[in-house]
Coordinates of C-alpha atoms in Angstrom, one line a residue:
M1160 CA 28.3 4.0 15.0
R1161 CA 25.4 6.4 14.3
F1162 CA 23.1 4.4 16.5
K1163 CA 25.6 4.6 19.4
I1164 CA 25.9 8.3 19.0
Q1165 CA 22.1 8.8 18.9
K1166 CA 21.7 6.6 21.9
S1167 CA 24.3 8.7 23.8
R1168 CA 22.6 11.9 22.9
L1169 CA 19.2 10.5 24.1
S1170 CA 20.9 9.5 27.3
K1171 CA 22.2 13.0 27.9
I1172 CA 18.9 14.5 27.0
S1173 CA 17.1 12.3 29.5
Q1174 CA 19.6 13.1 32.2
L1175 CA 18.8 16.8 31.6
I1176 CA 15.0 16.4 31.4
L1177 CA 14.7 14.5 34.7
P1178 CA 16.3 17.2 36.9
I1179 CA 14.1 19.8 35.1
I1180 CA 11.0 17.8 35.9
A1181 CA 12.1 17.5 39.5
V1182 CA 12.6 21.2 39.8
V1183 CA 9.2 22.0 38.2
I1184 CA 7.4 19.6 40.6
T1185 CA 9.2 21.2 43.6
I1186 CA 8.3 24.7 42.4
S1187 CA 4.7 23.6 41.8
I1188 CA 4.4 22.2 45.3
V1189 CA 5.6 25.6 46.7
R1190 CA 3.2 27.4 44.3
Y1191 CA 0.2 25.2 45.3
P1192 CA 1.0 24.1 48.9
E1193 CA -2.6 23.5 50.0
E1194 CA -3.5 21.4 47.0
A1195 CA -0.3 19.4 47.4
F1196 CA -1.0 18.8 51.0
K1197 CA -4.6 17.6 50.3
A1198 CA -3.3 15.3 47.6
A1199 CA -0.6 13.8 49.8
F1200 CA -3.2 13.2 52.6
E1201 CA -5.6 11.5 50.2
G1202 CA -2.7 9.3 49.0
L1203 CA -1.9 8.4 52.6
D1204 CA -5.5 7.6 53.2
V1205 CA -5.7 5.2 50.2
W1206 CA -2.5 3.5 51.3
F1207 CA -3.6 3.1 54.9
N1208 CA -7.2 1.9 54.2
I1209 CA -6.7 -0.1 51.0
V1210 CA -3.1 -0.9 50.2
L1211 CA -1.7 -1.7 53.7
P1212 CA -4.4 -4.3 54.8
A1213 CA -4.6 -5.8 51.3
L1214 CA -0.8 -6.3 50.8
L1215 CA 1.0 -6.5 54.2
P1216 CA -0.3 -10.0 55.2
F1217 CA 0.4 -11.3 51.7
F1218 CA 3.9 -9.7 51.4
I1219 CA 4.9 -11.3 54.7
G1220 CA 3.1 -14.6 53.9
S1221 CA 4.4 -15.0 50.4
Q1222 CA 8.1 -14.4 51.4
L1223 CA 7.6 -16.8 54.3
L1224 CA 6.2 -19.5 52.0
M1225 CA 9.1 -19.0 49.6
G1226 CA 11.6 -19.5 52.5
L1227 CA 9.8 -22.6 53.6
G1228 CA 10.1 -24.2 50.2
V1229 CA 6.4 -24.0 49.2
V1230 CA 7.3 -22.4 45.8
H1231 CA 9.5 -25.5 45.0
F1232 CA 6.6 -27.8 46.1
M1233 CA 4.3 -26.0 43.7
G1234 CA 7.0 -25.9 41.0
V1235 CA 6.9 -29.7 40.8
L1236 CA 3.1 -30.0 40.9
L1237 CA 2.3 -27.3 38.4
E1238 CA 5.1 -27.5 35.8
P1239 CA 3.0 -29.5 33.3
M1240 CA 0.4 -26.7 33.3
M1241 CA 2.4 -23.5 33.5
R1242 CA 5.1 -24.4 30.9
P1243 CA 2.9 -25.3 27.9
I1244 CA 0.3 -22.6 28.5
F1245 CA 2.4 -19.6 29.6
N1246 CA 6.0 -20.8 28.9
V1247 CA 7.1 -20.1 32.5
P1248 CA 8.3 -22.5 35.2
G1249 CA 5.8 -24.3 37.5
A1250 CA 6.9 -22.0 40.4
G1251 CA 5.2 -19.2 38.4
S1252 CA 1.8 -20.6 39.6
F1253 CA 2.6 -19.3 43.1
V1254 CA 3.2 -15.8 41.7
M1255 CA 0.1 -15.9 39.5
A1256 CA -2.2 -16.9 42.4
M1257 CA -0.6 -14.3 44.8
G1258 CA -0.7 -11.6 42.2
L1259 CA -4.3 -12.1 41.1
A1260 CA -5.5 -12.3 44.7
S1261 CA -3.6 -9.4 46.2
G1262 CA -3.0 -7.0 43.3
Y1263 CA -0.2 -4.5 42.4
P1264 CA 2.7 -4.8 42.8
L1265 CA 3.0 -8.2 44.6
G1266 CA 3.3 -10.1 41.3
A1267 CA 6.4 -8.0 40.4
M1268 CA 7.9 -8.4 43.8
L1269 CA 7.6 -12.2 43.8
T1270 CA 8.9 -12.4 40.2
G1271 CA 12.0 -10.6 41.3
K1272 CA 12.4 -13.0 44.1
L1273 CA 12.2 -16.0 41.7
V1274 CA 14.9 -14.5 39.5
K1275 CA 17.2 -13.9 42.5
K1276 CA 16.7 -17.5 43.6
K1277 CA 17.4 -18.6 39.9
I1278 CA 14.1 -20.4 39.7
C1279 CA 13.3 -18.6 36.5
N1280 CA 15.5 -16.6 34.0
T1281 CA 15.0 -13.0 32.9
Y1282 CA 12.8 -13.7 29.8
E1283 CA 10.6 -16.0 31.8
A1284 CA 10.3 -13.3 34.5
E1285 CA 9.3 -10.7 32.0
R1286 CA 6.6 -13.0 30.7
L1287 CA 5.4 -13.9 34.2
M1288 CA 5.4 -10.3 35.6
S1289 CA 3.6 -8.9 32.6
F1290 CA 0.4 -11.0 33.2
T1291 CA 0.4 -11.8 36.9
N1292 CA 0.9 -8.3 38.2
T1293 CA -2.8 -7.4 38.2
A1294 CA -5.4 -5.4 40.2
D1295 CA -7.0 -7.1 43.1
P1296 CA -10.7 -8.1 43.2
L1297 CA -11.3 -5.9 46.3
F1298 CA -10.4 -2.8 44.4
M1299 CA -12.4 -3.6 41.3
V1300 CA -15.6 -4.8 43.1
G1301 CA -15.5 -2.7 46.3
A1302 CA -13.8 0.6 45.4
V1303 CA -14.7 0.9 41.7
A1304 CA -18.1 -0.9 41.3
V1305 CA -19.6 -0.2 44.7
G1306 CA -17.8 3.0 45.7
M1307 CA -17.6 4.8 42.4
F1308 CA -20.3 3.3 40.1
K1309 CA -22.7 2.5 42.9
D1310 CA -23.6 -0.9 41.3
V1311 CA -22.2 -4.1 42.7
R1312 CA -23.2 -6.0 39.5
L1313 CA -20.6 -4.1 37.5
G1314 CA -17.9 -5.6 39.8
S1315 CA -18.3 -8.9 38.1
I1316 CA -18.0 -7.4 34.6
I1317 CA -14.9 -5.4 35.5
A1318 CA -13.2 -8.2 37.4
L1319 CA -13.9 -10.9 34.8
S1320 CA -12.8 -8.7 32.0
H1321 CA -9.6 -7.9 33.9
Y1322 CA -8.7 -11.5 34.6
I1323 CA -9.8 -13.0 31.3
S1324 CA -7.8 -10.4 29.4
A1325 CA -4.8 -11.0 31.7
L1326 CA -4.9 -14.8 31.0
I1327 CA -5.2 -14.1 27.2
L1328 CA -2.2 -11.8 27.5
G1329 CA -0.3 -14.5 29.3
V1330 CA -0.9 -17.0 26.5
I1331 CA 0.2 -14.4 23.9
L1332 CA 3.3 -13.6 25.9
K1333 CA 4.2 -17.3 25.7
F1334 CA 5.7 -16.4 22.3
Y1335 CA 7.8 -13.5 23.6
A1336 CA 11.5 -14.6 23.3
F1337 CA 10.1 -18.0 22.5
N1338 CA 13.5 -19.5 21.6
S1339 CA 15.3 -18.2 24.6
P1340 CA 16.8 -20.7 27.1
R1341 CA 14.4 -22.3 29.6
T1342 CA 15.1 -22.7 33.3
E1343 CA 15.5 -26.3 34.2
S1344 CA 12.4 -27.7 35.8
I1345 CA 12.5 -27.9 39.6
G1346 CA 13.0 -31.6 40.5
S1347 CA 12.1 -33.1 37.1
V1348 CA 9.8 -36.0 37.6
K1349 CA 10.0 -39.4 36.0
K1350 CA 6.9 -41.4 35.2
K1351 CA 7.7 -44.1 37.8
E1352 CA 8.0 -41.5 40.6
N1353 CA 5.1 -40.4 42.8
I1354 CA 4.4 -36.7 42.0
L1355 CA 3.4 -35.7 45.6
L1356 CA 6.4 -37.5 47.1
K1357 CA 8.7 -35.7 44.7
A1358 CA 7.1 -32.3 45.5
V1359 CA 7.6 -32.9 49.2
K1360 CA 11.2 -33.9 48.7
E1361 CA 11.8 -30.6 46.8
L1362 CA 10.1 -28.6 49.6
L1363 CA 12.4 -30.3 52.2
R1364 CA 15.5 -29.7 50.0
A1365 CA 14.7 -26.0 49.5
R1366 CA 14.1 -25.6 53.3
K1367 CA 17.5 -27.3 54.1
E1368 CA 19.3 -25.0 51.6
D1369 CA 17.8 -21.8 53.1
E1370 CA 19.4 -22.6 56.5
R1371 CA 17.8 -19.6 58.3
P1372 CA 16.1 -20.3 61.7
I1373 CA 12.3 -19.6 61.6
G1374 CA 12.7 -16.6 63.8
K1375 CA 15.3 -14.9 61.5
M1376 CA 13.3 -15.8 58.5
L1377 CA 10.1 -14.3 59.9
G1378 CA 12.0 -11.2 60.9
D1379 CA 13.5 -10.8 57.4
C1380 CA 10.1 -11.2 55.9
I1381 CA 8.5 -8.5 58.1
K1382 CA 11.4 -6.1 57.5
D1383 CA 11.4 -6.5 53.7
S1384 CA 7.6 -6.3 53.6
I1385 CA 7.5 -3.0 55.6
N1386 CA 10.2 -1.5 53.5
S1387 CA 8.4 -2.4 50.3
L1388 CA 5.1 -1.0 51.6
L1389 CA 6.8 2.3 52.6
L1390 CA 8.3 2.5 49.1
I1391 CA 4.8 2.0 47.7
L1392 CA 3.5 4.7 50.0
G1393 CA 6.0 7.1 48.6
F1394 CA 5.0 6.5 45.0
I1395 CA 1.3 6.8 45.8
I1396 CA 1.8 10.2 47.5
L1397 CA 4.2 11.4 44.9
F1398 CA 1.8 10.7 42.0
S1399 CA -1.2 11.9 43.9
V1400 CA 0.5 15.3 44.3
I1401 CA 1.7 15.3 40.7
I1402 CA -1.7 14.6 39.2
R1403 CA -3.4 17.2 41.5
I1404 CA -0.9 19.9 40.5
L1405 CA -1.2 19.1 36.8
T1406 CA -4.9 19.4 37.2
V1407 CA -4.9 22.7 39.1
A1408 CA -2.3 24.2 36.8
G1409 CA -4.5 23.5 33.8
I1410 CA -1.9 21.3 32.1
I1411 CA -4.2 18.3 31.9
S1412 CA -6.9 20.4 30.2
L1413 CA -4.5 21.2 27.4
F1414 CA -4.6 17.5 26.3
V1415 CA -8.3 17.0 26.7
P1416 CA -9.3 18.1 23.1
F1417 CA -6.7 15.8 21.5
I1418 CA -7.6 12.8 23.6
G1419 CA -11.3 13.6 23.0
K1420 CA -10.8 13.3 19.2
V1421 CA -9.0 10.0 19.6
L1422 CA -11.8 8.6 21.8
S1423 CA -14.4 9.8 19.2
L1424 CA -12.5 7.9 16.5
I1425 CA -13.0 4.6 18.4
G1426 CA -16.6 5.3 19.3
I1427 CA -16.0 6.3 22.9
N1428 CA -17.6 9.5 24.4
P1429 CA -15.0 12.3 24.4
N1430 CA -16.2 13.4 27.8
L1431 CA -14.0 10.6 29.2
S1432 CA -10.8 12.2 28.0
Q1433 CA -9.9 13.7 31.4
A1434 CA -10.4 10.3 33.0
V1435 CA -8.0 8.8 30.4
I1436 CA -5.4 11.4 31.0
S1437 CA -5.6 11.1 34.8
G1438 CA -5.7 7.3 34.6
T1439 CA -2.5 7.4 32.7
F1440 CA -0.8 8.6 35.9
E1441 CA -2.9 7.1 38.7
I1442 CA -5.4 4.3 38.7
T1443 CA -7.8 5.4 41.5
L1444 CA -8.3 9.0 40.2
G1445 CA -8.7 7.8 36.6
T1446 CA -11.4 5.3 37.5
Q1447 CA -13.2 7.8 39.7
L1448 CA -13.4 10.4 36.9
A1449 CA -14.6 7.7 34.5
S1450 CA -17.4 6.7 36.9
Q1451 CA -18.5 10.4 37.2
A1452 CA -18.2 11.4 33.6
Q1453 CA -21.2 12.6 31.5
A1454 CA -21.1 9.6 29.2
P1455 CA -23.1 6.3 28.6
L1456 CA -22.6 3.6 31.2
L1457 CA -21.0 1.3 28.5
D1458 CA -18.3 3.8 27.6
R1459 CA -17.6 4.5 31.3
V1460 CA -17.1 0.8 32.2
I1461 CA -14.9 0.2 29.1
I1462 CA -12.6 3.1 30.0
A1463 CA -12.6 2.2 33.7
S1464 CA -11.6 -1.4 32.8
A1465 CA -8.9 -0.1 30.5
I1466 CA -7.5 2.2 33.2
I1467 CA -7.4 -0.6 35.7
A1468 CA -5.5 -2.8 33.3
W1469 CA -3.1 -0.1 32.4
S1470 CA -2.6 0.6 36.2
G1471 CA -1.0 4.0 35.8
L1472 CA 2.5 5.3 35.9
S1473 CA 2.5 5.2 39.6
V1474 CA 2.2 1.4 39.6
H1475 CA 4.7 1.2 36.8
F1476 CA 7.3 2.9 38.9
Q1477 CA 6.5 0.7 41.8
V1478 CA 7.2 -2.3 39.6
M1479 CA 10.5 -0.8 38.5
S1480 CA 11.6 -0.4 42.1
M1481 CA 10.6 -4.0 42.9
V1482 CA 12.9 -5.4 40.1
S1483 CA 15.5 -2.7 40.0
D1484 CA 18.2 -5.1 41.4
T1485 CA 17.6 -7.7 38.7
D1486 CA 18.1 -7.8 34.9
I1487 CA 14.4 -7.7 34.3
K1488 CA 13.5 -5.1 31.6
I1489 CA 10.5 -2.8 32.2
T1490 CA 9.8 -2.2 28.5
P1491 CA 8.0 -5.6 27.9
Y1492 CA 5.9 -4.9 31.0
V1493 CA 4.8 -1.5 29.9
I1494 CA 3.9 -2.8 26.4
A1495 CA 2.0 -5.7 28.1
R1496 CA 0.0 -3.2 30.2
F1497 CA -1.0 -1.3 27.1
L1498 CA -2.2 -4.5 25.4
H1499 CA -4.0 -5.5 28.6
A1500 CA -5.8 -2.2 28.6
I1501 CA -7.0 -2.8 25.1
F1502 CA -8.0 -6.4 25.8
A1503 CA -9.8 -5.4 29.0
G1504 CA -11.8 -2.7 27.2
I1505 CA -12.9 -5.1 24.5
T1506 CA -13.8 -7.9 27.0
S1507 CA -15.8 -5.4 29.0
Y1508 CA -17.7 -4.3 25.9
I1509 CA -18.6 -8.0 25.2
L1510 CA -19.6 -8.7 28.8
M1511 CA -21.7 -5.6 29.0
G1512 CA -23.8 -7.1 26.2
I1513 CA -24.8 -10.0 28.5
P1514 CA -27.7 -9.4 30.9
I1515 CA -26.2 -8.7 34.3
N1516 CA -29.3 -9.2 36.5
N1517 CA -28.0 -12.4 37.9
Y1518 CA -24.4 -11.3 38.3
N1519 CA -24.8 -10.7 42.0
D1520 CA -24.0 -14.4 42.5
L1521 CA -20.6 -13.8 40.9
S1522 CA -19.8 -10.7 42.9
L1523 CA -17.7 -10.6 46.0
P1524 CA -19.3 -9.4 49.3
V1525 CA -19.8 -5.7 49.4
F1526 CA -17.0 -5.0 51.9
A1527 CA -16.8 -1.4 50.8
V1528 CA -19.8 -0.4 52.9
A1529 CA -17.8 -1.2 56.1
P1530 CA -16.5 1.9 57.9
K1531 CA -12.9 2.8 57.3
N1532 CA -10.2 2.3 59.9
T1533 CA -12.0 -0.6 61.6
P1534 CA -11.0 -4.2 62.2
E1535 CA -14.1 -5.3 60.3
S1536 CA -13.0 -3.5 57.1
W1537 CA -9.4 -4.7 57.3
W1538 CA -10.6 -8.3 58.0
S1539 CA -12.9 -8.2 55.0
I1540 CA -10.0 -7.1 52.8
F1541 CA -7.7 -9.9 54.1
S1542 CA -10.5 -12.5 54.1
I1543 CA -11.6 -12.0 50.5
S1544 CA -8.0 -11.9 49.2
S1545 CA -7.3 -15.2 51.1
Q1546 CA -10.3 -16.8 49.6
V1547 CA -9.4 -15.8 46.1
F1548 CA -5.8 -17.0 46.6
A1549 CA -7.0 -20.4 48.0
L1550 CA -9.5 -20.8 45.1
L1551 CA -6.8 -20.1 42.5
I1552 CA -4.4 -22.5 44.1
F1553 CA -7.1 -25.2 44.2
I1554 CA -8.0 -24.8 40.5
L1555 CA -4.3 -24.8 39.4
I1556 CA -3.4 -27.9 41.5
I1557 CA -6.5 -29.9 40.3
S1558 CA -5.8 -28.9 36.7
S1559 CA -2.2 -29.9 37.0
I1560 CA -3.0 -33.3 38.6
I1561 CA -5.4 -34.1 35.8
I1562 CA -2.7 -33.3 33.3
Y1563 CA -0.2 -35.5 35.2
L1564 CA -2.7 -38.4 35.3
W1565 CA -3.4 -38.0 31.6
K1566 CA 0.3 -38.2 30.8
G1567 CA 0.7 -41.4 32.8
F1568 CA 2.3 -40.2 36.0
E1569 CA 1.4 -41.5 39.4
V1570 CA -0.4 -39.1 41.7
F1571 CA -1.7 -40.0 45.2
G1572 CA -1.2 -43.7 44.3
F1573 CA -3.5 -43.4 41.2
K1574 CA -2.4 -43.8 37.6
V1575 CA -4.4 -43.6 34.4
I1576 CA -3.7 -46.7 32.4
K1577 CA -4.2 -46.1 28.7
K1578 CA -5.2 -48.9 26.4

């Protein structure tokens, strides 16, 4: 009874706090109109030059592939790998490849689509979204390493630490709600069946169930993608304005001494405290401040990696909007982002101890030097994301086929005969 009363009080308090915050933000915009305008314009510039070309083709393509049954095809092929490692259905491999290649918040959007199609349940979706909704390699290598740190070699360290820690997080999240019901595997395969043939049958079945003509399907995909990107634009501009006003008003500086003491306790230079505070709200500004801080390179890379993994409240709200019409809870995702930030910082510390003179071979092409607002820069963004997606799909499929063969299933007419 007491718990219900306390919960009711907290609900009423939150209902009062939110309008107060909205009023304060509005008054602040009126008080600092020039700063608010500049911040909004910068947010629009980030969206147009980075977010739009990186996400629009993949938003449209991913929804089109889902409508065509490709997710069901991959669900059959990759079930033996995704279920034991991450405790999610095989269809989660599609979300993982898309999310890692294209970045926030595509992983969350696709996870919500799987829940609506009942391909995975709520608990599986919370696991899946928490480790597949990651930053894209273009941002980490081009914007952060090249554009902010002026060293392409650091791109490999930041990207590797981000993805390694995301996969570690995925394995750990396997035990979240471990005893919860599992979604029945798409087209469960018997050992006498050919895996590829079964996957094709599931693809054709899913396409038949969709029933939409290709023209209508394509139109729906474009409409949903544009609406989602406009929603993302709104969040980017809103949080760009909020963080600029908080900085100009001196509110952020009030927390700098406290955060500085916390950083000192863990051995990080306290000059990075402003980057941590800004990165709590917005990923781009936080990483930029981290790259410019008067601190050792090691500390700056660790904090930048942690900020990228945390992704900022701006991305968190984008994720909330993407899954708002499902039963997916946001709390596990936020906790996972905090753990990801810790893991990414630790992994960066370890990787920074390895000589990086030869890391150029691991880095993506330096697309960031291309002029903005040109077909060349947009093509670079799309091309590299496509290559990363194709590479991830190839690795996942090959790994799953090996597992199938080892378990005695028939694949492409081949079968491992154990003595």
